[in-house]
Amino acid sequence: MILETKNICNRLQNEIVALSGGGKKTPLLCCVGFSEDGSTLSYFRSIERAAEKTKVRVRKEILKDISIHDAVSFIETLNQDNDIDGIIISRPIPLPLQKKGIRNIINPIKDVDCITDKNLGRLVTGDVIYTPPTPGAVIEIIKEFNLETAGRNVVILGRSDVVGKPLALLLLKKGVDATVTICHSKTKNLASYTRTADILIIAVGSPQFLKADMVRPGTTVIDVGINVKDGRVVGDVDFEDMRRVAGMITPTPGGVGPVTTYILLLNVAKAAKRRTTD
Ligand SMILES: NC(=O)c1ccc[n+]([C@@H]2O[C@H](COP(=O)([O-])OP(=O)(O)OC[C@H]3O[C@@H](n4cnc5c(N)ncnc54)[C@H](OP(=O)(O)O)[C@@H]3O)[C@@H](O)[C@H]2O)c1
């Protein structure tokens, strides 16, 4: 079975519209990029396209060749701007800005991507302001298709701060109750872990990396990866190979990615509501 996510996106879209309609202002997301590379521009375009179906406004700011000092001041200005509810910065963040900790300059109240230390830290206790969009998208898919998680083996490939680690924390929450294993590039004999999975979630950034012989028949496979190979978008899973053995599988494109975008926009609507009702 292919896990189509269109219904989830429609539901989230309605939720965002309902939440935005009740507030005193139209939510505004500011997307900051540090270069005009194709992936940044197409990422921002996909956010704009989704936002058009909601009441969220999007402002784009591309800061090319900016100094560390000016980048920090710019983010601080966005923090102070009362019209802006949410701020995201596109990845990869240039190394000098990473070293400066630019992501932590964002006011956590406007950190709708959940990348600041403060908001990431809240995941440990469960006291979150915003669900991190990509891990949140995986959880939405699990809920939508009533996938059993309690006591089940969920194996995550990838330990990044935006996907693998926060996702593990969401899966460990009481009520979700998964038994979680995280693998990474130094994991030895990867297949010995992937073959234990009831649900396998992959975010390694390697096109068509996961093959059918690495999982047990019937495994649910959730593919977070988005890569370009031979001019087309593919996931981290070899989809055609895997669909022969997987019980359920998300498609790429069109699976986790669009849900992620709507969770981000939902966070912006929540941020606007929060600021107007505080
Ligand atoms: N659908 C969405 O909304 C969404 C959102 C974010 C990212 N993505 C996609 O998800 C993928 C991963 O993104 P990311 O930001 O998490 O990437 P990342 O920061 O580069 O992290 C990749 C992770 O995969 C691990 N890894 C790499 N090769 C491996 C291998 N051969 N075996 C096991 N683990 C391996 C790395 O291990 P080490 O830690 O040891 O290096 C690392 O933990 C990319 O394709 C990205 O485009 C999609």
CSV table of C-alpha atoms and ligand atoms in Angstrom, one decimal:
chain,number,residue,atom,x,y,z
A,1,MET,CA,0.0,0.0,0.0
A,2,ILE,CA,1.3,3.4,-0.9
A,3,LEU,CA,0.8,6.0,1.9
A,4,GLU,CA,-0.6,8.9,0.0
A,5,THR,CA,-0.5,12.1,2.1
A,6,LYS,CA,-3.0,14.3,0.2
A,7,ASN,CA,-5.8,13.9,2.8
A,8,ILE,CA,-3.4,14.9,5.6
A,9,CYS,CA,-2.4,18.0,3.7
A,10,ASN,CA,-6.1,18.9,3.1
A,11,ARG,CA,-6.9,18.5,6.8
A,12,LEU,CA,-3.9,20.6,7.9
A,13,GLN,CA,-4.7,23.2,5.3
A,14,ASN,CA,-8.3,23.6,6.8
A,15,GLU,CA,-6.8,23.7,10.3
A,16,ILE,CA,-4.5,26.5,9.3
A,17,VAL,CA,-7.3,28.5,7.6
A,18,ALA,CA,-9.5,28.1,10.7
A,19,LEU,CA,-6.7,29.1,13.0
A,20,SER,CA,-5.7,32.1,10.9
A,21,GLY,CA,-9.3,33.3,10.5
A,22,GLY,CA,-9.8,33.6,14.2
A,23,GLY,CA,-6.8,35.8,14.8
A,24,LYS,CA,-6.5,39.6,14.6
A,25,LYS,CA,-3.8,39.5,11.9
A,26,THR,CA,-2.9,37.4,8.9
A,27,PRO,CA,0.1,35.2,9.9
A,28,LEU,CA,3.4,36.1,8.2
A,29,LEU,CA,6.3,33.8,7.7
A,30,CYS,CA,9.7,35.3,6.8
A,31,CYS,CA,12.0,32.9,4.9
A,32,VAL,CA,15.7,33.8,5.0
A,33,GLY,CA,18.2,32.3,2.6
A,34,PHE,CA,21.9,33.0,2.4
A,35,SER,CA,22.3,32.2,-1.3
A,36,GLU,CA,20.2,31.9,-4.5
A,37,ASP,CA,21.0,28.3,-5.0
A,38,GLY,CA,18.4,26.1,-6.7
A,39,SER,CA,17.5,24.1,-3.6
A,40,THR,CA,16.8,27.2,-1.4
A,41,LEU,CA,14.7,28.8,-4.1
A,42,SER,CA,12.7,25.7,-4.8
A,43,TYR,CA,12.2,25.2,-1.0
A,44,PHE,CA,10.9,28.7,-0.6
A,45,ARG,CA,8.7,28.3,-3.7
A,46,SER,CA,7.1,25.1,-2.3
A,47,ILE,CA,6.3,27.0,0.9
A,48,GLU,CA,4.7,29.9,-1.1
A,49,ARG,CA,2.6,27.5,-3.2
A,50,ALA,CA,1.3,25.7,0.0
A,51,ALA,CA,0.7,29.1,1.7
A,52,GLU,CA,-1.4,30.3,-1.2
A,53,LYS,CA,-4.0,27.6,-0.1
A,54,THR,CA,-4.0,29.0,3.4
A,55,LYS,CA,-4.2,32.5,4.9
A,56,VAL,CA,-0.5,32.6,5.7
A,57,ARG,CA,1.6,35.2,4.0
A,58,VAL,CA,5.2,34.5,3.0
A,59,ARG,CA,8.1,37.0,2.7
A,60,LYS,CA,11.4,36.0,1.2
A,61,GLU,CA,14.8,37.5,2.1
A,62,ILE,CA,17.9,36.4,0.3
A,63,LEU,CA,21.1,37.7,2.0
A,64,LYS,CA,23.9,37.0,-0.4
A,65,ASP,CA,27.5,37.5,0.8
A,66,ILE,CA,26.4,39.1,4.0
A,67,SER,CA,28.8,39.6,6.9
A,68,ILE,CA,28.2,37.8,10.2
A,69,HIS,CA,27.5,41.0,12.0
A,70,ASP,CA,24.9,42.1,9.4
A,71,ALA,CA,23.2,38.7,9.3
A,72,VAL,CA,22.8,38.8,13.1
A,73,SER,CA,21.4,42.3,13.0
A,74,PHE,CA,19.1,41.3,10.2
A,75,ILE,CA,17.6,38.4,12.3
A,76,GLU,CA,17.4,40.7,15.3
A,77,THR,CA,15.4,43.1,13.2
A,78,LEU,CA,13.0,40.3,12.2
A,79,ASN,CA,12.6,39.4,15.8
A,80,GLN,CA,11.5,42.9,16.6
A,81,ASP,CA,9.2,43.3,13.6
A,82,ASN,CA,5.7,43.0,15.0
A,83,ASP,CA,4.2,42.0,11.6
A,84,ILE,CA,6.4,38.8,11.4
A,85,ASP,CA,5.2,35.7,13.3
A,86,GLY,CA,7.6,33.1,12.1
A,87,ILE,CA,11.2,33.0,10.8
A,88,ILE,CA,13.0,30.2,9.1
A,89,ILE,CA,16.5,30.1,7.7
A,90,SER,CA,17.3,27.7,4.8
A,91,ARG,CA,19.9,25.0,5.0
A,92,PRO,CA,22.8,24.6,4.6
A,93,ILE,CA,23.7,27.6,6.7
A,94,PRO,CA,27.1,29.0,5.6
A,95,LEU,CA,29.8,27.7,8.0
A,96,PRO,CA,30.8,31.1,9.5
A,97,LEU,CA,27.1,31.8,10.4
A,98,GLN,CA,26.7,28.3,11.8
A,99,LYS,CA,29.8,28.8,14.0
A,100,LYS,CA,28.2,32.1,15.2
A,101,GLY,CA,25.1,30.2,16.2
A,102,ILE,CA,22.9,32.2,13.9
A,103,ARG,CA,19.9,29.8,14.4
A,104,ASN,CA,19.9,30.7,18.1
A,105,ILE,CA,19.5,34.4,17.3
A,106,ILE,CA,15.9,33.7,16.3
A,107,ASN,CA,13.5,34.4,19.1
A,108,PRO,CA,12.1,31.0,20.1
A,109,ILE,CA,8.6,32.4,19.9
A,110,LYS,CA,9.2,32.9,16.2
A,111,ASP,CA,11.2,29.7,15.7
A,112,VAL,CA,8.5,27.8,13.8
A,113,ASP,CA,11.1,25.4,12.3
A,114,CYS,CA,12.1,24.4,15.9
A,115,ILE,CA,15.9,24.8,15.3
A,116,THR,CA,16.9,26.9,18.3
A,117,ASP,CA,18.5,25.1,21.3
A,118,LYS,CA,15.6,26.3,23.5
A,119,ASN,CA,12.9,24.8,21.3
A,120,LEU,CA,14.9,21.6,20.6
A,121,GLY,CA,15.5,21.2,24.3
A,122,ARG,CA,11.8,21.4,25.0
A,123,LEU,CA,11.3,18.2,23.0
A,124,VAL,CA,13.1,16.3,25.8
A,125,THR,CA,10.4,17.2,28.4
A,126,GLY,CA,7.5,17.3,25.9
A,127,ASP,CA,6.8,20.9,26.7
A,128,VAL,CA,7.0,22.0,23.1
A,129,ILE,CA,5.8,25.3,21.6
A,130,TYR,CA,6.1,24.1,18.0
A,131,THR,CA,6.4,20.6,16.6
A,132,PRO,CA,9.5,20.3,14.4
A,133,PRO,CA,8.0,20.1,10.9
A,134,THR,CA,9.7,17.0,9.4
A,135,PRO,CA,9.5,14.8,12.5
A,136,GLY,CA,5.9,16.1,13.0
A,137,ALA,CA,5.1,15.1,9.4
A,138,VAL,CA,6.2,11.5,10.1
A,139,ILE,CA,4.0,11.4,13.3
A,140,GLU,CA,1.0,12.8,11.3
A,141,ILE,CA,1.5,9.9,8.7
A,142,ILE,CA,1.7,7.4,11.5
A,143,LYS,CA,-1.5,8.7,13.1
A,144,GLU,CA,-3.4,9.1,9.8
A,145,PHE,CA,-2.9,5.4,8.8
A,146,ASN,CA,-3.4,4.1,12.4
A,147,LEU,CA,0.1,2.6,12.4
A,148,GLU,CA,0.7,0.7,15.7
A,149,THR,CA,3.7,2.1,17.5
A,150,ALA,CA,3.3,1.0,21.1
A,151,GLY,CA,6.1,-1.5,21.8
A,152,ARG,CA,6.9,-1.8,18.1
A,153,ASN,CA,10.4,-1.5,16.8
A,154,VAL,CA,10.9,1.8,15.0
A,155,VAL,CA,14.3,2.1,13.3
A,156,ILE,CA,15.5,5.5,12.2
A,157,LEU,CA,18.4,5.9,9.7
A,158,GLY,CA,20.0,9.3,10.3
A,159,ARG,CA,20.7,11.3,13.4
A,160,SER,CA,20.5,14.9,12.3
A,161,ASP,CA,19.2,17.6,14.6
A,162,VAL,CA,16.3,18.4,12.2
A,163,VAL,CA,15.1,14.8,11.5
A,164,GLY,CA,16.5,11.8,13.3
A,165,LYS,CA,17.1,13.0,16.8
A,166,PRO,CA,13.9,15.1,17.3
A,167,LEU,CA,11.9,12.3,15.6
A,168,ALA,CA,13.2,9.8,18.1
A,169,LEU,CA,12.0,12.0,21.0
A,170,LEU,CA,8.5,12.3,19.5
A,171,LEU,CA,8.4,8.5,19.0
A,172,LEU,CA,9.4,7.9,22.6
A,173,LYS,CA,6.6,10.1,24.1
A,174,LYS,CA,4.2,8.4,26.3
A,175,GLY,CA,1.2,7.4,24.2
A,176,VAL,CA,3.4,6.8,21.2
A,177,ASP,CA,5.6,4.3,23.1
A,178,ALA,CA,7.8,3.1,20.3
A,179,THR,CA,11.0,1.2,21.0
A,180,VAL,CA,13.4,3.4,19.0
A,181,THR,CA,16.7,2.5,17.4
A,182,ILE,CA,18.8,5.2,15.6
A,183,CYS,CA,21.4,4.3,13.1
A,184,HIS,CA,24.0,6.5,11.4
A,185,SER,CA,27.0,6.4,9.1
A,186,LYS,CA,29.2,4.6,11.7
A,187,THR,CA,26.6,1.9,12.4
A,188,LYS,CA,28.1,-1.5,11.6
A,189,ASN,CA,26.0,-4.1,9.8
A,190,LEU,CA,23.1,-1.7,9.2
A,191,ALA,CA,20.9,-4.5,7.8
A,192,SER,CA,20.9,-6.3,11.1
A,193,TYR,CA,19.1,-3.3,12.5
A,194,THR,CA,16.8,-2.4,9.6
A,195,ARG,CA,15.6,-6.0,9.5
A,196,THR,CA,14.3,-5.7,13.0
A,197,ALA,CA,12.0,-2.8,12.1
A,198,ASP,CA,8.3,-2.8,12.2
A,199,ILE,CA,8.5,0.8,11.0
A,200,LEU,CA,11.6,2.0,9.2
A,201,ILE,CA,12.2,5.7,8.8
A,202,ILE,CA,15.0,6.9,6.6
A,203,ALA,CA,16.6,10.4,6.4
A,204,VAL,CA,20.2,9.9,5.2
A,205,GLY,CA,20.3,12.1,2.0
A,206,SER,CA,21.5,9.3,-0.2
A,207,PRO,CA,19.4,8.6,-3.4
A,208,GLN,CA,17.7,5.2,-3.5
A,209,PHE,CA,20.0,4.0,-0.7
A,210,LEU,CA,17.6,1.6,1.0
A,211,LYS,CA,16.9,-1.6,-0.9
A,212,ALA,CA,14.3,-4.4,-0.5
A,213,ASP,CA,16.8,-6.9,0.9
A,214,MET,CA,17.5,-4.7,3.9
A,215,VAL,CA,13.9,-5.1,5.4
A,216,ARG,CA,11.6,-7.9,6.4
A,217,PRO,CA,8.5,-8.4,4.2
A,218,GLY,CA,5.6,-6.3,5.5
A,219,THR,CA,7.7,-3.5,7.0
A,220,THR,CA,6.3,0.0,6.9
A,221,VAL,CA,8.8,2.3,5.2
A,222,ILE,CA,8.7,6.1,5.6
A,223,ASP,CA,11.0,7.9,3.3
A,224,VAL,CA,12.1,11.4,4.4
A,225,GLY,CA,14.9,11.8,1.8
A,226,ILE,CA,14.6,14.3,-1.0
A,227,ASN,CA,17.4,14.0,-3.6
A,228,VAL,CA,17.8,14.8,-7.2
A,229,LYS,CA,19.1,12.0,-9.4
A,230,ASP,CA,19.4,12.1,-13.2
A,231,GLY,CA,17.2,15.2,-13.2
A,232,ARG,CA,14.4,13.8,-11.1
A,233,VAL,CA,13.4,13.9,-7.4
A,234,VAL,CA,13.9,10.6,-5.6
A,235,GLY,CA,13.9,9.5,-2.0
A,236,ASP,CA,16.4,7.6,0.1
A,237,VAL,CA,14.5,4.5,-0.7
A,238,ASP,CA,14.7,2.5,-3.9
A,239,PHE,CA,10.9,2.8,-4.3
A,240,GLU,CA,10.3,0.4,-7.1
A,241,ASP,CA,12.5,-2.3,-5.5
A,242,MET,CA,11.1,-1.7,-2.0
A,243,ARG,CA,7.4,-1.6,-2.9
A,244,ARG,CA,7.6,-5.4,-3.7
A,245,VAL,CA,8.3,-6.2,-0.1
A,246,ALA,CA,7.2,-3.3,2.1
A,247,GLY,CA,3.8,-3.6,3.7
A,248,MET,CA,3.3,0.2,3.3
A,249,ILE,CA,5.5,2.8,1.8
A,250,THR,CA,5.5,6.6,1.4
A,251,PRO,CA,6.2,7.9,-2.1
A,252,THR,CA,8.8,10.6,-3.0
A,253,PRO,CA,8.0,13.2,-4.2
A,254,GLY,CA,4.6,13.7,-2.6
A,255,GLY,CA,4.9,11.8,0.7
A,256,VAL,CA,6.6,13.4,3.8
A,257,GLY,CA,7.6,16.6,2.1
A,258,PRO,CA,4.2,18.3,1.5
A,259,VAL,CA,3.1,17.4,5.1
A,260,THR,CA,6.2,19.0,6.4
A,261,THR,CA,5.4,22.2,4.7
A,262,TYR,CA,1.9,22.3,6.1
A,263,ILE,CA,3.1,21.6,9.6
A,264,LEU,CA,5.5,24.6,9.2
A,265,LEU,CA,2.6,26.8,8.1
A,266,LEU,CA,0.5,25.5,11.0
A,267,ASN,CA,3.2,26.5,13.4
A,268,VAL,CA,3.1,30.0,11.8
A,269,ALA,CA,-0.6,30.2,12.3
A,270,LYS,CA,-0.1,29.1,15.9
A,271,ALA,CA,2.6,31.7,16.4
A,272,ALA,CA,0.3,34.5,15.1
A,273,LYS,CA,-2.6,33.3,17.3
A,274,ARG,CA,-0.3,33.1,20.3
A,275,ARG,CA,1.1,36.6,19.8
A,276,THR,CA,-2.3,38.2,19.3
A,277,THR,CA,-3.9,36.5,22.3
A,278,ASP,CA,-1.0,36.9,24.7
B,1,LIG,N1,10.9,15.6,3.6
B,1,LIG,C1,11.3,16.6,4.3
B,1,LIG,O1,10.5,17.5,4.7
B,1,LIG,C2,12.7,16.8,4.6
B,1,LIG,C3,13.2,17.7,5.6
B,1,LIG,C4,14.5,17.7,5.9
B,1,LIG,C5,15.4,16.8,5.2
B,1,LIG,N2,14.9,16.1,4.2
B,1,LIG,C6,15.8,15.2,3.5
B,1,LIG,O2,16.2,14.1,4.3
B,1,LIG,C7,17.5,13.7,4.0
B,1,LIG,C8,18.4,13.8,5.3
B,1,LIG,O3,18.4,15.2,5.7
B,1,LIG,P1,19.2,15.6,7.0
B,1,LIG,O4,19.1,17.1,7.0
B,1,LIG,O5,18.7,14.9,8.1
B,1,LIG,O6,20.7,15.2,6.5
B,1,LIG,P2,22.1,15.2,7.3
B,1,LIG,O7,22.1,16.3,8.3
B,1,LIG,O8,23.1,15.2,6.2
B,1,LIG,O9,22.1,13.8,8.1
B,1,LIG,C9,22.1,12.6,7.4
B,1,LIG,C10,22.2,11.5,8.4
B,1,LIG,O10,22.3,10.3,7.7
B,1,LIG,C11,23.4,9.5,8.2
B,1,LIG,N3,23.9,8.7,7.2
B,1,LIG,C12,24.5,9.1,6.0
B,1,LIG,N4,24.9,8.1,5.3
B,1,LIG,C13,24.5,7.0,6.0
B,1,LIG,C14,24.6,5.6,5.7
B,1,LIG,N5,25.2,5.1,4.6
B,1,LIG,N6,24.1,4.7,6.6
B,1,LIG,C15,23.5,5.2,7.8
B,1,LIG,N7,23.4,6.5,8.0
B,1,LIG,C16,23.9,7.4,7.2
B,1,LIG,C17,24.4,10.5,8.7
B,1,LIG,O11,25.2,9.9,9.7
B,1,LIG,P3,26.4,10.7,10.5
B,1,LIG,O12,25.7,11.5,11.5
B,1,LIG,O13,27.2,9.6,11.1
B,1,LIG,O14,27.1,11.5,9.5
B,1,LIG,C18,23.5,11.6,9.3
B,1,LIG,O15,23.1,11.3,10.7
B,1,LIG,C19,17.9,14.5,2.8
B,1,LIG,O16,17.6,13.9,1.6
B,1,LIG,C20,17.1,15.8,3.0
B,1,LIG,O17,16.9,16.4,1.7
B,1,LIG,C21,13.6,16.0,3.9
